[in-house]
Amino acid sequence: MTKDDALQIVLRALERLNEELDEPVDVGPRTPLFGADAVIDSLSLVSVIVDVEAEASEALGKPVSLTDDRAINQPTSPFTDPETLAGYITSLAA
Amino acid sequence: MRQVADNVWCVTAGGFPANSYICRTDVPGDAFLVDVGLDPEPIAAALQILNCRPAHLFCTHGHFDHIGSARYFQERYGAEVHLHTADVKIARTNNFILMVMKREDRISLPPLSLVEDGASFRFGDRTLIYRSTPGHTPGSCSLVWGDQLFTGDTLFTQGVGLSKLPGENPAQLRSTIRSLWGFLDNVIVHPGHGPSAPGMIVKRDNAALRAFLAEDATVLDNCDV
């Protein structure tokens, strides 16, 4: 899986989230997902990450965990934006 | 600590408060726990007052406010920690949930003894039975202890246990509550949050629960409410 493949998975999950939001957010590789500038609330972030986890696992044909202690203990949070999340997914796939 | 039934005490504590229950068995000094949240100290203090040691901790489900300090009780008392198989993944995502909720707390899961629907544990003349009640989470269970029913977040005496967290399935929760409906007439309900109450009072007075069930007319009809 390339980083762009992973990025597309994340962006698709955000587009699906947008369908449920009263006020859709701008979706792009640098959309802030976590932290002070986050454009989505915490429950939405959880929903997106779980969605991404499922699709990435299916694409790779093996379980991918984005919500375990390894993920949250990364020096740079994988949840900062779609691009950093895609990078983390790619590292798990390697 | 407050006594909620014969030989059953409730401790509600922590920055994210949930109910923990201490159940004293027929064996002197012996007890078991139902759910432990993020803060173990008030529960340990209550155990000291009651002069009993828990040999088992039964978790109704895997959310951090119900299993958060399980390791503490395993290490201090040797308590065996039980959780339904279907909630192991939920339990492993707790620190992620705590992080996105911007909480400083982090938990460390102890080795778990996994249970399935119908698992039973004998304490003297009485038996505790795990009853699978999915919906709030895939592995949510209610624990039957004679006429005491520990429901976790499956059934509240006031309101409904919906959190929008991963794994929640409102339709399944409705179906689960339907399966419990007749049983409620004969038990005291001890929920994961909020006060205990007789099941028949919950059926009559929990307006939010009735409204939730009414969202699916089929369930409402079958519940005879």
GROMACS .gro file of C-alpha atoms in nm:
model
  319
    1MET     CA    1   0.000   0.000   0.000
    2THR     CA    2   0.142   0.338  -0.101
    3LYS     CA    3   0.104   0.650   0.108
    4ASP     CA    4  -0.133   0.788  -0.152
    5ASP     CA    5  -0.350   0.474  -0.126
    6ALA     CA    6  -0.366   0.527   0.250
    7LEU     CA    7  -0.440   0.896   0.206
    8GLN     CA    8  -0.733   0.817  -0.021
    9ILE     CA    9  -0.874   0.584   0.248
   10VAL     CA   10  -0.856   0.863   0.505
   11LEU     CA   11  -1.009   1.121   0.271
   12ARG     CA   12  -1.294   0.887   0.181
   13ALA     CA   13  -1.368   0.835   0.550
   14LEU     CA   14  -1.382   1.212   0.598
   15GLU     CA   15  -1.615   1.249   0.301
   16ARG     CA   16  -1.844   0.988   0.457
   17LEU     CA   17  -1.835   1.181   0.783
   18ASN     CA   18  -1.925   1.498   0.594
   19GLU     CA   19  -2.245   1.332   0.475
   20GLU     CA   20  -2.355   1.311   0.840
   21LEU     CA   21  -2.248   1.660   0.947
   22ASP     CA   22  -2.480   1.960   0.948
   23GLU     CA   23  -2.182   2.177   0.856
   24PRO     CA   24  -1.940   1.979   0.636
   25VAL     CA   25  -1.569   2.046   0.676
   26ASP     CA   26  -1.313   2.113   0.405
   27VAL     CA   27  -1.136   1.787   0.336
   28GLY     CA   28  -0.774   1.776   0.228
   29PRO     CA   29  -0.437   1.624   0.317
   30ARG     CA   30  -0.369   1.894   0.577
   31THR     CA   31  -0.714   1.922   0.732
   32PRO     CA   32  -0.648   1.941   1.110
   33LEU     CA   33  -0.806   1.638   1.274
   34PHE     CA   34  -0.664   1.648   1.624
   35GLY     CA   35  -0.538   1.921   1.852
   36ALA     CA   36  -0.630   2.281   1.910
   37ASP     CA   37  -0.706   2.348   1.542
   38ALA     CA   38  -0.912   2.035   1.482
   39VAL     CA   39  -1.210   2.091   1.254
   40ILE     CA   40  -1.404   1.789   1.382
   41ASP     CA   41  -1.509   1.701   1.735
   42SER     CA   42  -1.368   1.410   1.934
   43LEU     CA   43  -1.651   1.166   1.862
   44SER     CA   44  -1.623   1.241   1.491
   45LEU     CA   45  -1.251   1.176   1.505
   46VAL     CA   46  -1.314   0.843   1.674
   47SER     CA   47  -1.568   0.756   1.407
   48VAL     CA   48  -1.327   0.846   1.125
   49ILE     CA   49  -1.036   0.653   1.274
   50VAL     CA   50  -1.246   0.341   1.327
   51ASP     CA   51  -1.372   0.373   0.970
   52VAL     CA   52  -1.018   0.412   0.835
   53GLU     CA   53  -0.899   0.120   1.047
   54ALA     CA   54  -1.163  -0.106   0.895
   55GLU     CA   55  -1.094  -0.004   0.535
   56ALA     CA   56  -0.716  -0.020   0.574
   57SER     CA   57  -0.742  -0.366   0.728
   58GLU     CA   58  -0.956  -0.481   0.439
   59ALA     CA   59  -0.718  -0.332   0.182
   60LEU     CA   60  -0.415  -0.493   0.343
   61GLY     CA   61  -0.582  -0.824   0.417
   62LYS     CA   62  -0.465  -0.814   0.777
   63PRO     CA   63  -0.576  -0.634   1.094
   64VAL     CA   64  -0.446  -0.280   1.128
   65SER     CA   65  -0.484  -0.111   1.464
   66LEU     CA   66  -0.482   0.267   1.468
   67THR     CA   67  -0.627   0.291   1.818
   68ASP     CA   68  -0.388   0.088   2.028
   69ASP     CA   69  -0.121   0.217   2.265
   70ARG     CA   70   0.146   0.200   1.994
   71ALA     CA   71  -0.046   0.457   1.789
   72ILE     CA   72  -0.104   0.700   2.072
   73ASN     CA   73   0.255   0.676   2.192
   74GLN     CA   74   0.409   0.785   1.862
   75PRO     CA   75   0.644   1.086   1.899
   76THR     CA   76   0.430   1.269   1.643
   77SER     CA   77   0.059   1.203   1.670
   78PRO     CA   78  -0.063   1.005   1.368
   79PHE     CA   79  -0.397   1.178   1.406
   80THR     CA   80  -0.277   1.531   1.333
   81ASP     CA   81  -0.410   1.537   0.977
   82PRO     CA   82  -0.488   1.293   0.690
   83GLU     CA   83  -0.133   1.304   0.560
   84THR     CA   84   0.031   1.208   0.890
   85LEU     CA   85  -0.231   0.938   0.939
   86ALA     CA   86  -0.161   0.804   0.591
   87GLY     CA   87   0.208   0.796   0.674
   88TYR     CA   88   0.142   0.597   0.990
   89ILE     CA   89  -0.079   0.349   0.805
   90THR     CA   90   0.192   0.302   0.545
   91SER     CA   91   0.448   0.234   0.816
   92LEU     CA   92   0.223  -0.036   0.963
   93ALA     CA   93   0.178  -0.191   0.621
   94ALA     CA   94   0.551  -0.213   0.553
   95MET     CA   95  -2.004   0.416   4.960
   96ARG     CA   96  -2.373   0.338   4.988
   97GLN     CA   97  -2.549   0.009   5.047
   98VAL     CA   98  -2.789  -0.067   4.762
   99ALA     CA   99  -2.903  -0.418   4.861
  100ASP     CA  100  -2.822  -0.691   5.110
  101ASN     CA  101  -2.446  -0.744   5.087
  102VAL     CA  102  -2.416  -0.508   4.790
  103TRP     CA  103  -2.250  -0.166   4.812
  104CYS     CA  104  -2.199   0.095   4.544
  105VAL     CA  105  -1.900   0.327   4.511
  106THR     CA  106  -1.921   0.613   4.262
  107ALA     CA  107  -1.594   0.795   4.213
  108GLY     CA  108  -1.340   0.943   3.977
  109GLY     CA  109  -1.318   1.231   3.736
  110PHE     CA  110  -1.534   1.033   3.498
  111PRO     CA  111  -1.769   0.882   3.759
  112ALA     CA  112  -1.922   0.539   3.715
  113ASN     CA  113  -2.065   0.290   3.961
  114SER     CA  114  -1.854   0.012   4.104
  115TYR     CA  115  -2.021  -0.255   4.312
  116ILE     CA  116  -1.881  -0.457   4.600
  117CYS     CA  117  -2.071  -0.780   4.661
  118ARG     CA  118  -1.999  -0.973   4.976
  119THR     CA  119  -2.041  -1.349   4.940
  120ASP     CA  120  -2.141  -1.610   5.197
  121VAL     CA  121  -1.776  -1.686   5.264
  122PRO     CA  122  -1.644  -1.459   5.543
  123GLY     CA  123  -1.408  -1.194   5.410
  124ASP     CA  124  -1.477  -1.287   5.049
  125ALA     CA  125  -1.621  -1.050   4.793
  126PHE     CA  126  -1.630  -0.977   4.424
  127LEU     CA  127  -1.638  -0.652   4.235
  128VAL     CA  128  -1.853  -0.545   3.944
  129ASP     CA  129  -1.678  -0.280   3.733
  130VAL     CA  130  -1.401  -0.048   3.844
  131GLY     CA  131  -1.347   0.298   3.696
  132LEU     CA  132  -1.040   0.510   3.665
  133ASP     CA  133  -0.995   0.578   4.037
  134PRO     CA  134  -0.934   0.267   4.252
  135GLU     CA  135  -0.872   0.437   4.586
  136PRO     CA  136  -1.234   0.493   4.699
  137ILE     CA  137  -1.315   0.131   4.613
  138ALA     CA  138  -1.013   0.005   4.804
  139ALA     CA  139  -1.113   0.220   5.101
  140ALA     CA  140  -1.464   0.075   5.093
  141LEU     CA  141  -1.322  -0.278   5.081
  142GLN     CA  142  -1.117  -0.199   5.388
  143ILE     CA  143  -1.420  -0.069   5.576
  144LEU     CA  144  -1.615  -0.381   5.480
  145ASN     CA  145  -1.314  -0.596   5.572
  146CYS     CA  146  -1.326  -0.805   5.258
  147ARG     CA  147  -1.099  -0.893   4.968
  148PRO     CA  148  -1.221  -0.936   4.610
  149ALA     CA  149  -1.116  -1.260   4.445
  150HIS     CA  150  -1.289  -1.164   4.121
  151LEU     CA  151  -1.363  -0.851   3.922
  152PHE     CA  152  -1.646  -0.888   3.674
  153CYS     CA  153  -1.659  -0.619   3.406
  154THR     CA  154  -1.991  -0.550   3.238
  155HIS     CA  155  -1.806  -0.416   2.934
  156GLY     CA  156  -1.470  -0.286   2.821
  157HIS     CA  157  -1.500   0.092   2.845
  158PHE     CA  158  -1.240   0.269   3.056
  159ASP     CA  159  -1.490   0.385   3.317
  160HIS     CA  160  -1.573   0.020   3.392
  161ILE     CA  161  -1.236  -0.153   3.361
  162GLY     CA  162  -0.996   0.138   3.410
  163SER     CA  163  -0.834   0.033   3.738
  164ALA     CA  164  -0.865  -0.343   3.692
  165ARG     CA  165  -0.489  -0.390   3.703
  166TYR     CA  166  -0.478  -0.227   4.047
  167PHE     CA  167  -0.721  -0.483   4.191
  168GLN     CA  168  -0.548  -0.772   4.022
  169GLU     CA  169  -0.210  -0.667   4.158
  170ARG     CA  170  -0.324  -0.569   4.509
  171TYR     CA  171  -0.577  -0.846   4.576
  172GLY     CA  172  -0.501  -1.105   4.311
  173ALA     CA  173  -0.847  -1.055   4.167
  174GLU     CA  174  -0.919  -1.241   3.846
  175VAL     CA  175  -1.052  -0.994   3.589
  176HIS     CA  176  -1.335  -1.114   3.366
  177LEU     CA  177  -1.450  -0.956   3.040
  178HIS     CA  178  -1.660  -1.079   2.752
  179THR     CA  179  -1.453  -1.186   2.454
  180ALA     CA  180  -1.627  -0.943   2.220
  181ASP     CA  181  -1.512  -0.640   2.419
  182VAL     CA  182  -1.139  -0.704   2.418
  183LYS     CA  183  -1.082  -0.474   2.122
  184ILE     CA  184  -1.291  -0.202   2.287
  185ALA     CA  185  -1.079  -0.238   2.600
  186ARG     CA  186  -0.761  -0.200   2.395
  187THR     CA  187  -0.883   0.128   2.242
  188ASN     CA  188  -0.948   0.292   2.580
  189ASN     CA  189  -0.633   0.499   2.581
  190PHE     CA  190  -0.713   0.627   2.233
  191ILE     CA  191  -1.060   0.729   2.352
  192LEU     CA  192  -0.911   0.897   2.659
  193MET     CA  193  -0.664   1.082   2.437
  194VAL     CA  194  -0.927   1.220   2.200
  195MET     CA  195  -1.138   1.316   2.500
  196LYS     CA  196  -0.837   1.520   2.609
  197ARG     CA  197  -0.803   1.337   2.938
  198GLU     CA  198  -0.466   1.278   3.101
  199ASP     CA  199  -0.561   0.936   3.241
  200ARG     CA  200  -0.417   0.628   3.076
  201ILE     CA  201  -0.491   0.270   3.172
  202SER     CA  202  -0.293  -0.051   3.166
  203LEU     CA  203  -0.498  -0.362   3.108
  204PRO     CA  204  -0.420  -0.666   3.323
  205PRO     CA  205  -0.431  -1.021   3.191
  206LEU     CA  206  -0.799  -1.093   3.127
  207SER     CA  207  -1.010  -1.402   3.181
  208LEU     CA  208  -1.244  -1.404   2.885
  209VAL     CA  209  -1.605  -1.510   2.928
  210GLU     CA  210  -1.893  -1.594   2.697
  211ASP     CA  211  -2.269  -1.578   2.740
  212GLY     CA  212  -2.384  -1.800   3.026
  213ALA     CA  213  -2.052  -1.815   3.211
  214SER     CA  214  -2.123  -1.884   3.577
  215PHE     CA  215  -1.930  -1.847   3.899
  216ARG     CA  216  -2.025  -2.020   4.221
  217PHE     CA  217  -1.992  -1.838   4.554
  218GLY     CA  218  -2.114  -2.057   4.839
  219ASP     CA  219  -2.481  -2.125   4.774
  220ARG     CA  220  -2.519  -1.855   4.511
  221THR     CA  221  -2.414  -1.830   4.150
  222LEU     CA  222  -2.330  -1.527   3.940
  223ILE     CA  223  -2.420  -1.560   3.573
  224TYR     CA  224  -2.293  -1.358   3.277
  225ARG     CA  225  -2.573  -1.275   3.036
  226SER     CA  226  -2.469  -1.130   2.702
  227THR     CA  227  -2.657  -0.805   2.642
  228PRO     CA  228  -2.492  -0.642   2.338
  229GLY     CA  229  -2.576  -0.301   2.199
  230HIS     CA  230  -2.392  -0.046   2.408
  231THR     CA  231  -2.081  -0.241   2.306
  232PRO     CA  232  -2.054  -0.577   2.125
  233GLY     CA  233  -1.946  -0.752   2.444
  234SER     CA  234  -2.169  -0.576   2.695
  235CYS     CA  235  -2.309  -0.811   2.956
  236SER     CA  236  -2.550  -0.800   3.244
  237LEU     CA  237  -2.465  -0.998   3.553
  238VAL     CA  238  -2.733  -1.192   3.735
  239TRP     CA  239  -2.675  -1.243   4.105
  240GLY     CA  240  -2.994  -1.388   4.249
  241ASP     CA  241  -3.245  -1.106   4.227
  242GLN     CA  242  -2.975  -0.847   4.168
  243LEU     CA  243  -2.903  -0.744   3.808
  244PHE     CA  244  -2.588  -0.548   3.725
  245THR     CA  245  -2.650  -0.390   3.388
  246GLY     CA  246  -2.346  -0.173   3.318
  247ASP     CA  247  -2.441   0.074   3.045
  248THR     CA  248  -2.694  -0.159   2.884
  249LEU     CA  249  -2.980  -0.040   3.102
  250PHE     CA  250  -2.998   0.270   3.318
  251THR     CA  251  -3.270   0.334   3.571
  252GLN     CA  252  -3.282   0.689   3.435
  253GLY     CA  253  -3.207   0.758   3.068
  254VAL     CA  254  -3.055   0.534   2.803
  255GLY     CA  255  -2.697   0.409   2.764
  256LEU     CA  256  -2.613   0.563   2.428
  257SER     CA  257  -2.265   0.710   2.389
  258LYS     CA  258  -2.195   0.719   2.011
  259LEU     CA  259  -1.866   0.546   2.080
  260PRO     CA  260  -1.735   0.277   1.843
  261GLY     CA  261  -1.918  -0.052   1.861
  262GLU     CA  262  -2.247   0.095   1.975
  263ASN     CA  263  -2.551  -0.045   1.798
  264PRO     CA  264  -2.882   0.120   1.901
  265ALA     CA  265  -3.100  -0.137   1.722
  266GLN     CA  266  -2.917  -0.418   1.897
  267LEU     CA  267  -2.952  -0.236   2.229
  268ARG     CA  268  -3.329  -0.216   2.176
  269SER     CA  269  -3.341  -0.586   2.103
  270THR     CA  270  -3.135  -0.658   2.412
  271ILE     CA  271  -3.361  -0.452   2.638
  272ARG     CA  272  -3.658  -0.631   2.488
  273SER     CA  273  -3.499  -0.962   2.585
  274LEU     CA  274  -3.460  -0.837   2.941
  275TRP     CA  275  -3.806  -0.680   2.968
  276GLY     CA  276  -3.996  -0.962   3.137
  277PHE     CA  277  -3.701  -1.047   3.358
  278LEU     CA  278  -3.696  -0.694   3.499
  279ASP     CA  279  -4.012  -0.749   3.703
  280ASN     CA  280  -3.825  -0.961   3.953
  281VAL     CA  281  -3.490  -0.791   3.997
  282ILE     CA  282  -3.320  -0.486   4.137
  283VAL     CA  283  -3.133  -0.305   3.861
  284HIS     CA  284  -2.783  -0.180   3.945
  285PRO     CA  285  -2.665   0.029   3.649
  286GLY     CA  286  -2.320   0.151   3.553
  287HIS     CA  287  -2.429   0.510   3.605
  288GLY     CA  288  -2.706   0.653   3.820
  289PRO     CA  289  -2.907   0.504   4.104
  290SER     CA  290  -3.028   0.147   4.156
  291ALA     CA  291  -3.401   0.074   4.135
  292PRO     CA  292  -3.646  -0.215   4.112
  293GLY     CA  293  -3.680  -0.329   3.752
  294MET     CA  294  -4.055  -0.279   3.746
  295ILE     CA  295  -4.007   0.084   3.851
  296VAL     CA  296  -3.753   0.130   3.572
  297LYS     CA  297  -4.004  -0.007   3.322
  298ARG     CA  298  -4.271   0.228   3.449
  299ASP     CA  299  -4.077   0.549   3.515
  300ASN     CA  300  -3.786   0.563   3.272
  301ALA     CA  301  -3.950   0.783   3.009
  302ALA     CA  302  -3.633   0.814   2.800
  303LEU     CA  303  -3.605   0.437   2.784
  304ARG     CA  304  -3.965   0.404   2.675
  305ALA     CA  305  -3.912   0.670   2.410
  306PHE     CA  306  -3.601   0.488   2.288
  307LEU     CA  307  -3.793   0.163   2.260
  308ALA     CA  308  -4.078   0.345   2.088
  309GLU     CA  309  -3.844   0.441   1.804
  310ASP     CA  310  -3.901   0.086   1.683
  311ALA     CA  311  -4.271   0.001   1.711
  312THR     CA  312  -4.199  -0.371   1.680
  313VAL     CA  313  -3.989  -0.365   1.992
  314LEU     CA  314  -4.246  -0.157   2.177
  315ASP     CA  315  -4.526  -0.401   2.092
  316ASN     CA  316  -4.322  -0.694   2.211
  317CYS     CA  317  -4.235  -0.519   2.535
  318ASP     CA  318  -4.597  -0.465   2.629
  319VAL     CA  319  -4.534  -0.111   2.752
   0.00000   0.00000   0.00000
